[in-house]
Tab-separated table of C-alpha atoms in Angstrom:
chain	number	residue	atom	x	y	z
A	1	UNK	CA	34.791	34.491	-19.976
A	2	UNK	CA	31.884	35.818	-22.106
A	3	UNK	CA	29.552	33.274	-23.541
A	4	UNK	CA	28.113	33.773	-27.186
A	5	UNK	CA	24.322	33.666	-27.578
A	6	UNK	CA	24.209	30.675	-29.530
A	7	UNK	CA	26.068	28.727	-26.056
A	8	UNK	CA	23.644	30.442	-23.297
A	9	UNK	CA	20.930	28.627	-25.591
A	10	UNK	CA	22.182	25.212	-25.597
A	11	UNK	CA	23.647	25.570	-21.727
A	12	UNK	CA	19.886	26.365	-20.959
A	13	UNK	CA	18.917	23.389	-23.062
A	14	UNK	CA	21.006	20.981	-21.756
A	15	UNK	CA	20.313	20.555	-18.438
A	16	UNK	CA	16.161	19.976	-19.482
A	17	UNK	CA	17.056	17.795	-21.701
A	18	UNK	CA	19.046	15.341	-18.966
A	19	UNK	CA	15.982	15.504	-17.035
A	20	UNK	CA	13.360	14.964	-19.799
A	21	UNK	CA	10.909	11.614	-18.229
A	22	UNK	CA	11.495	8.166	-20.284
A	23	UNK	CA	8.127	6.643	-21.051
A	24	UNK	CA	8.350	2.862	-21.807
A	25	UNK	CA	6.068	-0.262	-22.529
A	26	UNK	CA	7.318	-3.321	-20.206
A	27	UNK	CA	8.451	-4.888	-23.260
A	28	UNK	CA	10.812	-2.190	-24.023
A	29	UNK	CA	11.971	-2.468	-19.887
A	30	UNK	CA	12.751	-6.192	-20.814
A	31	UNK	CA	14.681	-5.243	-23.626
A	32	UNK	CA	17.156	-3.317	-22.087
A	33	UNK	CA	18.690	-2.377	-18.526
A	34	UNK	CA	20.204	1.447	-18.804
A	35	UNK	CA	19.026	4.433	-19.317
A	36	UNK	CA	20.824	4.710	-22.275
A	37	UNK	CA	19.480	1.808	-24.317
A	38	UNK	CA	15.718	3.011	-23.886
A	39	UNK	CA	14.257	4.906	-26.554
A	40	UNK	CA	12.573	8.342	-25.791
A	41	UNK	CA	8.868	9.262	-26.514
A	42	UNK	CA	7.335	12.459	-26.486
A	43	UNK	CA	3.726	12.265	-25.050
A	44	UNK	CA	1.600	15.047	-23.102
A	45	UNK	CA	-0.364	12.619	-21.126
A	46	UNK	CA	1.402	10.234	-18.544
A	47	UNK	CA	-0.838	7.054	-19.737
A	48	UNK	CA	2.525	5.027	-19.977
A	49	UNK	CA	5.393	4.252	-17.507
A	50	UNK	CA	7.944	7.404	-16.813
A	51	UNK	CA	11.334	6.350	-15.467
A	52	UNK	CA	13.030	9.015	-13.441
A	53	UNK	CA	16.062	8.655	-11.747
A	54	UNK	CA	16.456	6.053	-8.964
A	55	UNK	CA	16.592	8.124	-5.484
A	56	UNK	CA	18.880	6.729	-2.965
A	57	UNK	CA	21.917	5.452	-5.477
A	58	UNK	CA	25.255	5.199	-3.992
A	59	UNK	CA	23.110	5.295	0.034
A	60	UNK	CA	23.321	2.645	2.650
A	61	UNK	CA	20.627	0.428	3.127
A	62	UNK	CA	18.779	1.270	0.218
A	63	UNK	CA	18.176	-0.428	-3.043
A	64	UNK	CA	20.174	0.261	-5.979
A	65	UNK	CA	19.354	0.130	-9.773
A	66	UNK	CA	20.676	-0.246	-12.737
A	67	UNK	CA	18.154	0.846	-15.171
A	68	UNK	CA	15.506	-1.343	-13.526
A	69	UNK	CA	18.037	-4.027	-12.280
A	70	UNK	CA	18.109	-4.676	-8.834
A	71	UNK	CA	21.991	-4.600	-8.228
A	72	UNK	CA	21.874	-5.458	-4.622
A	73	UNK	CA	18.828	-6.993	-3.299
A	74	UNK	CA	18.106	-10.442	-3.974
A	75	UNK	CA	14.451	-11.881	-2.890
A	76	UNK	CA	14.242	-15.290	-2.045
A	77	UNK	CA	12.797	-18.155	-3.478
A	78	UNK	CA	8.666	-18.199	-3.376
A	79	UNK	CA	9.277	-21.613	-1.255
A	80	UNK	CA	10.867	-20.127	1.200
A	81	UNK	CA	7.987	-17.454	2.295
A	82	UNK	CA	6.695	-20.467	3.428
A	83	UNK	CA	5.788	-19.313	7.303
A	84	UNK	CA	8.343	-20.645	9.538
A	85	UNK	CA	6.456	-19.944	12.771
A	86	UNK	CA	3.591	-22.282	12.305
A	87	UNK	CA	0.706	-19.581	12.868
A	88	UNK	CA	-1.910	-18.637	10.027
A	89	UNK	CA	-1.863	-14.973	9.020
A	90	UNK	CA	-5.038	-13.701	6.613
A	91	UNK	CA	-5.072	-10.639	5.132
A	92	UNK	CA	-8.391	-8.262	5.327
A	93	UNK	CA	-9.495	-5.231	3.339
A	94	UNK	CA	-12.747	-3.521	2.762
A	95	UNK	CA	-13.663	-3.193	-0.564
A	96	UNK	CA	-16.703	-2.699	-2.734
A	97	UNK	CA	-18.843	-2.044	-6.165
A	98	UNK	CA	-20.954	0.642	-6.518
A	99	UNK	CA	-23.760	-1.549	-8.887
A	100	UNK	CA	-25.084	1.842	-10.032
A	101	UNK	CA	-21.905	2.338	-12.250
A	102	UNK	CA	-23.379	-0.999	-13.909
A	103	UNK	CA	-26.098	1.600	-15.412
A	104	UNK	CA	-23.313	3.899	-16.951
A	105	UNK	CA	-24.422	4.838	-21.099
A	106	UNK	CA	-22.162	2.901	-23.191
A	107	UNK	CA	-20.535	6.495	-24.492
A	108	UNK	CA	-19.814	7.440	-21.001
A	109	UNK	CA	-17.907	3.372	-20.563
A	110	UNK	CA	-15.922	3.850	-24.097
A	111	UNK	CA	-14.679	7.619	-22.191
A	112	UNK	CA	-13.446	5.882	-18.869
A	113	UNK	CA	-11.743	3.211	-20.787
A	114	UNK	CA	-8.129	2.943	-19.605
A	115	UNK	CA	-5.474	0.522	-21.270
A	116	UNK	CA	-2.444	-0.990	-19.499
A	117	UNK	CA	-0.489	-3.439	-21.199
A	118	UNK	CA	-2.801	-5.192	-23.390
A	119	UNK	CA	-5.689	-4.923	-21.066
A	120	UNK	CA	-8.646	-2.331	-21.290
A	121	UNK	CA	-10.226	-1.432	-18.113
A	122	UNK	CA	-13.602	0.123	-17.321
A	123	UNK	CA	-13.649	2.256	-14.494
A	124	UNK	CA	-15.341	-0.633	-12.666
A	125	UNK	CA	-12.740	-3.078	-13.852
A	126	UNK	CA	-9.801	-1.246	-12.852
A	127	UNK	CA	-10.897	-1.517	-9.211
A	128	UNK	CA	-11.586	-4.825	-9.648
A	129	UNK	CA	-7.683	-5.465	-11.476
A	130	UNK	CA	-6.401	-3.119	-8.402
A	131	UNK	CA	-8.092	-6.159	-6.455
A	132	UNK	CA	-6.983	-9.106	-8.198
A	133	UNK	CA	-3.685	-7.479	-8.205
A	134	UNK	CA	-2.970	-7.148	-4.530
A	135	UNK	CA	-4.581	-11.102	-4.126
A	136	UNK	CA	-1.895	-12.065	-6.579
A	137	UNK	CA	1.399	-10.106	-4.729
A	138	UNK	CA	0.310	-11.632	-1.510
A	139	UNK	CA	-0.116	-15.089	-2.876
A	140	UNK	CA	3.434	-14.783	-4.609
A	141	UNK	CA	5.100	-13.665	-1.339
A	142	UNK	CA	2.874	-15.576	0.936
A	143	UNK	CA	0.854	-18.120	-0.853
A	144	UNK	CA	-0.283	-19.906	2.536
A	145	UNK	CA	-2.077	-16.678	3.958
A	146	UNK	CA	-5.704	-16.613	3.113
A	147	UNK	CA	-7.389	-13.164	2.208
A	148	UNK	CA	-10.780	-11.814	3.427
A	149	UNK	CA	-12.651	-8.971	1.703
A	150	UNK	CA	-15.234	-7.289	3.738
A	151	UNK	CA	-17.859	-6.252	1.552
A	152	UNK	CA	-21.255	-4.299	1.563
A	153	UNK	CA	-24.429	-7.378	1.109
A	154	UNK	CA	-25.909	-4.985	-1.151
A	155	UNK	CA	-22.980	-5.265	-3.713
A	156	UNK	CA	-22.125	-7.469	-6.951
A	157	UNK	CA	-19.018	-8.917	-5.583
A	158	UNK	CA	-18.086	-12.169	-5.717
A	159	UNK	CA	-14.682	-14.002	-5.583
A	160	UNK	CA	-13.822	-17.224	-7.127
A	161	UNK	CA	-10.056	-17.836	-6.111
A	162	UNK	CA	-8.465	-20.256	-3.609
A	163	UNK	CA	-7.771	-18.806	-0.133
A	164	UNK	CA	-10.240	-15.527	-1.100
A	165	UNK	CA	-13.158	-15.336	0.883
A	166	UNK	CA	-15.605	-12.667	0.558
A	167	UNK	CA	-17.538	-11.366	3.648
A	168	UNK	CA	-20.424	-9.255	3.884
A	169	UNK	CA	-21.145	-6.357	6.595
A	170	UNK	CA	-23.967	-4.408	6.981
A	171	UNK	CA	-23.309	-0.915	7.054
A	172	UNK	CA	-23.399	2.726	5.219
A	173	UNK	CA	-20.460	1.894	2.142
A	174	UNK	CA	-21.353	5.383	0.330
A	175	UNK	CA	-17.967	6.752	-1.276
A	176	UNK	CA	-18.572	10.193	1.529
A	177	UNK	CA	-18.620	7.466	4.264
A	178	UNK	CA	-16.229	4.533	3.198
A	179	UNK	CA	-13.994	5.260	5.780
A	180	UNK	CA	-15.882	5.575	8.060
A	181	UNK	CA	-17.494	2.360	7.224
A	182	UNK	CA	-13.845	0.916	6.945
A	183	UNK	CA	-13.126	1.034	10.987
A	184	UNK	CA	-16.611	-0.498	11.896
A	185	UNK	CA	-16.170	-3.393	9.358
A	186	UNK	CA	-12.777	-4.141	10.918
A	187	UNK	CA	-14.486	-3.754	14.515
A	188	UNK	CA	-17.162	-6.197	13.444
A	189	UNK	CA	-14.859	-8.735	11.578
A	190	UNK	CA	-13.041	-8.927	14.984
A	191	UNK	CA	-16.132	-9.321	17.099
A	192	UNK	CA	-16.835	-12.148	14.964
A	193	UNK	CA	-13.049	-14.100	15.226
A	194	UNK	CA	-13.495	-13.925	19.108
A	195	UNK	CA	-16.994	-14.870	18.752
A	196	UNK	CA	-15.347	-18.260	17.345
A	197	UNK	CA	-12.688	-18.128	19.394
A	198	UNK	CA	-14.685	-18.680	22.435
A	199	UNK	CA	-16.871	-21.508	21.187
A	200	UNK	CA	-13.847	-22.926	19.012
A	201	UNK	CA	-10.459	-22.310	20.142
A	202	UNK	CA	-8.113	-22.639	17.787
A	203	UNK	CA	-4.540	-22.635	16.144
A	204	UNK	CA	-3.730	-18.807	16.117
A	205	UNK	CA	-4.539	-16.741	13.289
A	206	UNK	CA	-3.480	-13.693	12.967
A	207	UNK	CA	-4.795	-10.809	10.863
A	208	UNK	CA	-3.303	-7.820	8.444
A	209	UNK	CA	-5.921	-5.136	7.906
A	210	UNK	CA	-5.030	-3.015	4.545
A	211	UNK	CA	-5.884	-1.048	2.071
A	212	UNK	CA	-6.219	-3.262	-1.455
A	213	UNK	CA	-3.726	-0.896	-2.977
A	214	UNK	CA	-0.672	-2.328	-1.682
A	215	UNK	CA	1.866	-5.366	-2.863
A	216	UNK	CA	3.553	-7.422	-0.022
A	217	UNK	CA	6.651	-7.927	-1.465
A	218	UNK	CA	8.022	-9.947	1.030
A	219	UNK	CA	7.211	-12.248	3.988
A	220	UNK	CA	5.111	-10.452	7.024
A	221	UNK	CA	5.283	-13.365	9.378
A	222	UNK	CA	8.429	-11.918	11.587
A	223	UNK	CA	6.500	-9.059	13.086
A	224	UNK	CA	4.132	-11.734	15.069
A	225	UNK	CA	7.361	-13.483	16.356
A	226	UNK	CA	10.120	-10.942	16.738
A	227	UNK	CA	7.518	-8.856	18.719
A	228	UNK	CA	5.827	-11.388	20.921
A	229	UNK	CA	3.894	-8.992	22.845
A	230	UNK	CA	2.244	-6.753	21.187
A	231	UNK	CA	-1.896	-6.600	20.450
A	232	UNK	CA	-2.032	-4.180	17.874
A	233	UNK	CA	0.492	-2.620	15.223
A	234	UNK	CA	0.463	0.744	13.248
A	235	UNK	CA	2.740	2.435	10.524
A	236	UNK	CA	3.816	5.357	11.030
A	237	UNK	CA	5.804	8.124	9.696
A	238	UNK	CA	7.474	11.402	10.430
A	239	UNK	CA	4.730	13.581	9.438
A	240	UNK	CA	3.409	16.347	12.322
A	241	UNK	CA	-0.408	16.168	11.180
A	242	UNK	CA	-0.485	12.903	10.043
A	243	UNK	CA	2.148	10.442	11.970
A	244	UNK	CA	0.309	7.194	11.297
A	245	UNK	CA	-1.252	5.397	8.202
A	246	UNK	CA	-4.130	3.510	8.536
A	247	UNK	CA	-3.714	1.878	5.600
A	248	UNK	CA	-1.418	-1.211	7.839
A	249	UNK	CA	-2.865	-2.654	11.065
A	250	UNK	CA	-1.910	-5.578	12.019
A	251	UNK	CA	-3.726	-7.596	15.194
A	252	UNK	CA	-2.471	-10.734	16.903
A	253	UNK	CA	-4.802	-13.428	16.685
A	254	UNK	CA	-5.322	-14.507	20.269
A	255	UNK	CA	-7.899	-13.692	22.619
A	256	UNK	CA	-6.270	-11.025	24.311
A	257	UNK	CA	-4.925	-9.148	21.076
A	258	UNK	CA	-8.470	-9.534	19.183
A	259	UNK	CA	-9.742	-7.878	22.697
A	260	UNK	CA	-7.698	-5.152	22.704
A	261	UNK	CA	-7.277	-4.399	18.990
A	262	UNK	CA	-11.417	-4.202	19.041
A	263	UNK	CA	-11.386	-1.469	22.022
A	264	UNK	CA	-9.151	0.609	20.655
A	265	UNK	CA	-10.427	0.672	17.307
A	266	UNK	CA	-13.927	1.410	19.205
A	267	UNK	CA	-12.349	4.219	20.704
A	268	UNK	CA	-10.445	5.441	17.425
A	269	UNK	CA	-14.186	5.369	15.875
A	270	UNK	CA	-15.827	7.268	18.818
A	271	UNK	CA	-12.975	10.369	18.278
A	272	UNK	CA	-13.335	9.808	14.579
A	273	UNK	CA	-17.323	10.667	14.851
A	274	UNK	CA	-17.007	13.226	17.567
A	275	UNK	CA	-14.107	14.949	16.083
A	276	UNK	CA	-13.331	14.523	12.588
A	277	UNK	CA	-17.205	13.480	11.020
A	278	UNK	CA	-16.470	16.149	8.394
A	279	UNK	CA	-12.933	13.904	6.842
A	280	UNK	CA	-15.548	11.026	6.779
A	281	UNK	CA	-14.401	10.469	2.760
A	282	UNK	CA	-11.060	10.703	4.038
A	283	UNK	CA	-8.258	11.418	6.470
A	284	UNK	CA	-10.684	11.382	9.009
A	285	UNK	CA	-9.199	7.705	10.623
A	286	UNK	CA	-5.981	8.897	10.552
A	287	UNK	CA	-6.256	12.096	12.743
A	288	UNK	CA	-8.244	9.982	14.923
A	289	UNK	CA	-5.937	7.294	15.505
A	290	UNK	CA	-3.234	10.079	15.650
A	291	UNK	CA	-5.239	11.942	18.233
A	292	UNK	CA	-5.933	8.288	20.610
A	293	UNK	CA	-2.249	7.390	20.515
A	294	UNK	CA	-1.177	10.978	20.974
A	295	UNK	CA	-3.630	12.048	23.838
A	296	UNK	CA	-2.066	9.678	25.973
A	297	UNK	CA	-0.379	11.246	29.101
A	298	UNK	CA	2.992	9.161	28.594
A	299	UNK	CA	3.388	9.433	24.823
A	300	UNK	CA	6.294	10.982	23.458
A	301	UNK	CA	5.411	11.650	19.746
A	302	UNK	CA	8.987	12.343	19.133
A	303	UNK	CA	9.306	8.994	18.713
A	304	UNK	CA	8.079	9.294	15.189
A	305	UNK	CA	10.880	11.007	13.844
A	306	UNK	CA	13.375	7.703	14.208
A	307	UNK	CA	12.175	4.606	11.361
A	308	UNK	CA	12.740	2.100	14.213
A	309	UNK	CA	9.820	-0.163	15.111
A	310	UNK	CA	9.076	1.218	19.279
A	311	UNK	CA	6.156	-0.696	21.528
A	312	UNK	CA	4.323	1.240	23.903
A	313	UNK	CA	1.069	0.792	25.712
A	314	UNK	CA	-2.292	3.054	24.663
A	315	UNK	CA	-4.308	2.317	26.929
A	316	UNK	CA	-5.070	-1.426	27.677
A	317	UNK	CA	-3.442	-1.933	24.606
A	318	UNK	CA	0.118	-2.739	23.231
A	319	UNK	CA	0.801	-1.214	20.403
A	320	UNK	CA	3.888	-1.724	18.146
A	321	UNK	CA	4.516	1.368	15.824
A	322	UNK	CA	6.577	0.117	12.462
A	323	UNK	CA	8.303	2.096	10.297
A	324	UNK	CA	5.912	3.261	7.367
A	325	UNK	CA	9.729	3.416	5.433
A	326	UNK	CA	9.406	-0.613	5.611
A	327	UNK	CA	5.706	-1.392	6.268
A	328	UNK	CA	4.017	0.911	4.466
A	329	UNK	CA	6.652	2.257	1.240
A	330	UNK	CA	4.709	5.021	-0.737
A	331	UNK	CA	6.303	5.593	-3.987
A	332	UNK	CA	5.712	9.693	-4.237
A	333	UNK	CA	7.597	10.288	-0.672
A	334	UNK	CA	10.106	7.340	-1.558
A	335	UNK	CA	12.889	10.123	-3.055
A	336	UNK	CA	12.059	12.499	-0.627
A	337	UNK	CA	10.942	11.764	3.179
A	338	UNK	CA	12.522	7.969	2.749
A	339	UNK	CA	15.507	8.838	0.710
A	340	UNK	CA	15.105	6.169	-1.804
A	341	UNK	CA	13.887	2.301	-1.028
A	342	UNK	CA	15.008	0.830	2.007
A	343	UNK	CA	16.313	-2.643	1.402
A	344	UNK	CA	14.017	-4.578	3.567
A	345	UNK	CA	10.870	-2.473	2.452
A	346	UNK	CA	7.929	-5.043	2.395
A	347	UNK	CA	5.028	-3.210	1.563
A	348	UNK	CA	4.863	-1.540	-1.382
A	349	UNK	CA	1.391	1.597	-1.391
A	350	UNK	CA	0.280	2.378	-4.377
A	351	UNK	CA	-1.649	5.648	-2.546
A	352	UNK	CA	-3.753	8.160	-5.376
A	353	UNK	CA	-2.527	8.396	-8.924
A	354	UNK	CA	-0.019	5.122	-8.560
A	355	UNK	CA	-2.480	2.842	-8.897
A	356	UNK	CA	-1.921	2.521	-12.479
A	357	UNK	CA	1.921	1.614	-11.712
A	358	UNK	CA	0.572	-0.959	-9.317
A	359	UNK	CA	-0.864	-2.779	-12.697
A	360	UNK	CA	2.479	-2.491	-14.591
A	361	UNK	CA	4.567	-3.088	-11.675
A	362	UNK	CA	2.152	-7.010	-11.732
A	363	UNK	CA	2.706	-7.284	-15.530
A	364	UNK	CA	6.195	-6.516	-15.387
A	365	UNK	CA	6.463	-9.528	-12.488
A	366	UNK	CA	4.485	-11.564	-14.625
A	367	UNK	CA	7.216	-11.634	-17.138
A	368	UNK	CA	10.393	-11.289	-14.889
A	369	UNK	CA	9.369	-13.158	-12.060
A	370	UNK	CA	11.634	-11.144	-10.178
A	371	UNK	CA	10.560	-9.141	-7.083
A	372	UNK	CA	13.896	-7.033	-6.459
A	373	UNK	CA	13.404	-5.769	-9.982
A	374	UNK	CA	9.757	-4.841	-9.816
A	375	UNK	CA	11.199	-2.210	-7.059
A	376	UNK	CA	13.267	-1.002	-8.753
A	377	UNK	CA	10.504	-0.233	-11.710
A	378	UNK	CA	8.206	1.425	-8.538
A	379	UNK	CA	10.998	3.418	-7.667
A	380	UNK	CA	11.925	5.103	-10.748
A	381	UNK	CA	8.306	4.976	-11.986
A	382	UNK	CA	6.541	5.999	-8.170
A	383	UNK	CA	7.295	10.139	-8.364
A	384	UNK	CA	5.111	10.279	-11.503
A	385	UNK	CA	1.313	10.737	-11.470
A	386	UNK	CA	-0.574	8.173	-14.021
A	387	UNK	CA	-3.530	8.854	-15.734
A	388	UNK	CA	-5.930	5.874	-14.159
C-alpha cells in the first residue's frame, strides 16, 4: 500500500508525540491520577517534575501505577514501624558545610538559586533540605531510630531536632577527599561505640551507615532479626566493575559485630589508599570494598547476578550481601537493570541529578501522606535528570 506524503509526516509524528515527557507541579499530581487528565508543558530545562512511563506495569512483584496511584502496594500505618524486636537502630551519615561558600558575592547566590515547590534554595541550602529531608523519611518510617551525622569540627553545622545528634571527627573533609574521609569517620564512630561498650554495656544498638541522599520508605529492623548472624551487611548489584554500593552498610551493634565491621572497614581503607588514592572524590570505596570481598579465595562473585540476600564470611567477618533492588533502589537503573520497583523496595537513592526529585518526592508526602504513592512519583519521575 503506498502512503501519501502528508501520512509518512504524521506516522513520523505520532509516535514522538506519545513519548513527549509530562512536566507537573505536585499540585497538578494531586489533581488528577492518569496520564490523560495532566496538562502538557513545553519547557527546555527539566527544573520541574517529568513523568515517564511507569517501568515494570503488568510484572510480578513490582509496583504498579496508575498515574501516580499505587494500585497494589499498601504501606502500613506509621504506628506500626514501631520496632518489634526491642533493639535500637540509629542511622549515621557523614555530611558537611563548606563555610567558604558562606563568602559567595550576592550575584553569584541569586545565580545558584534553585526553586522547588515554593521553596528557594541556595546551593548551601539545598544540601542542607537534602539533609532535613532524609531525617524526615526516616522519622516517618521509623520515628524511634535516632540519627547521627558525623561532621568535620571545623564546620557550621548544627542540628536542632529530636533524635539528631551531630558528631564531630577530625579529619581531611575536602570535596577531592570526602570519601575518603567517609570510611575513616565510620571506622572512628565505631571505635568509639565499643569504646562504650566496654565500660557501659548496654541494650544493643545497632547502626545503618548511608549516604544522606536516600528515603527509608519502610521499616529496616528485619534484617537484624531475620539474619541473626551476620556482623556486617552490603548492597550489592549485578554490575561487573562495581558489584557493591557503599552507600548501605549496616553493622550489628554488639561487641563482636562492631569488632569485625571496624577491621574490615580498616582493611577496605588500606586497599582504598594503596590502590584506588586517585578515585579519592569518588568510586574509590567501592572498588575497594569490591576488591576485599572479591580477593577472597572462596568467593564466588557470581553470586551477584541473583537479587537474593546470600551470607558469607570475608575474612573474620560475616557479611550479608542484600539486594541493592530492595536496599538500595536507584531511580535511573529502576526501568532498566531492576525492571521497574520491586514491591518490598525500602530504600529509595536519590544518586546524582535526582536529588531534586528527592525534595518533591517529601513535598508530595507532605500532602498525601501516602508512601506507596510517593513511589510511584520516583518511579515515573527517577529516569529524568533535574536541574539541582
Amino acid at each position: 500500500m503506498r502512503v501519501s506524503n502528508g501520512w509518512r509526516r504524521f506516522l513520523i509524528v505520532l509516535p514522538l508525540i506519545c513519548f513527549l515527557p509530562y512536566f507537573y507541579s505536585v499540585r497538578e499530581l494531586h489533581q488528577s491520577t492518569t496520564i490523560g487528565d495532566l496538562p502538557t508543558k513545553k519547557t527546555k530545562k527539566f527544573d520541574h517534575l517529568v513523568l515517564g512511563p511507569a517501568a515494570g506495569q503488568g510484572l510480578p512483584n513490582r509496583l504498579h501505577c496508575q498515574g501516580t496511584k499505587a494500585l497494589n502496594k499498601t504501606h502500613l500505618s506509621t504506628s506500626s514501624h514501631v520496632s518489634r524486636f526491642g533493639d535500637k537502630i540509629a542511622f549515621v551519615t557523614v555530611f558537611t558545610i563548606y563555610n567558604s561558600s558562606l563568602n559567595v558575592r550576592s550575584d553569584e547566590k541569586a545565580s545558584n538559586v534553585v526553586t522547588v515547590g515554593n521553596v528557594s534554595y541556595s546551593k548551601q541550602e539545598r544540601s542542607m533540605a537534602i539533609l532535613n529531608t532524609f531525617i524526615n523519611f526516616i522519622k516517618v518510617t521509623m520515628p524511634q531510630s535516632n540519627i547521627v551525622i558525623l561532621t568535620d569540627p571545623a564546620s557550621d553545622l548544627t542540628m536542632s531536632r529530636h533524635g539528631v545528634t551531630v558528631y564531630p571527627i577530625q579529619g581531611e573533609y575536602s570535596r577531592d577527599k570526602l570519601m575518603l574521609q567517609r570510611i575513616r569517620s565510620y571506622i572512628a564512630f565505631l571505635e568509639t561505640r565499643l569504646q562504650e561498650l566496654s565500660q557501659r554495656p548496654a541494650q544493643t544498638n545497632h547502626y545503618i551507615f548511608t549516604d544522606s541522599d536516600i528515603a527509608v520508605v519502610d521499616n529496616l529492623g528485619d534484617i537484624f532479626h531475620d539474619f541473626p548472624n551476620f556482623h556486617l551487611a552490603l548492597t550489592f548489584r549485578n554490575n561487573k566493575d562495581q558489584p557493591l554500593n557503599s552507600g548501605f552498610i549496616a553493622v550489628r551493634g554488639t561487641v563482636d559485630g562492631i569488632l569485625r565491621a571496624k577491621n574490615f572497614l580498616q582493611k577496605v581503607l588500606e586497599v582504598y589508599k594503596s590502590k584506588y588514592i586517585k578515585a579519592s572524590r569518588m568510586l574509590g570505596d567501592q572498588l575497594a570494598l569490591a576488591w576485599v570481598v572479591k580477593s577472597h579465595p572462596s568467593f564466588d562473585a557470581r553470586r551477584f547476578s541473583k537479587a537474593q540476600a546470600f551470607l558469607e564470611d570475608v575474612g573474620d567477618a560475616s557479611l550479608l550481601f542484600l539486594p541493592c533492588a530492595i536496599y538500595n533502589w536507584t531511580p535511573p537503573e529502576g526501568a532498566g537493570q531492576f525492571h521497574g520497583m520491586p514491591l518490598d523496595v525500602k530504600v529509595v537513592h536519590f544518586k546524582g541529578s535526582r536529588k531534586r526529585l528527592m525534595l518533591e518526592s517529601w513535598n508530595f508526602f507532605s500532602s498525601s501522606s501516602n508512601i506507596s504513592d510517593v513511589l510511584c512519583l520516583v518511579l515515573r519521575s527517577g529516569r529524568t535528570k533535574y536541574d539541582f
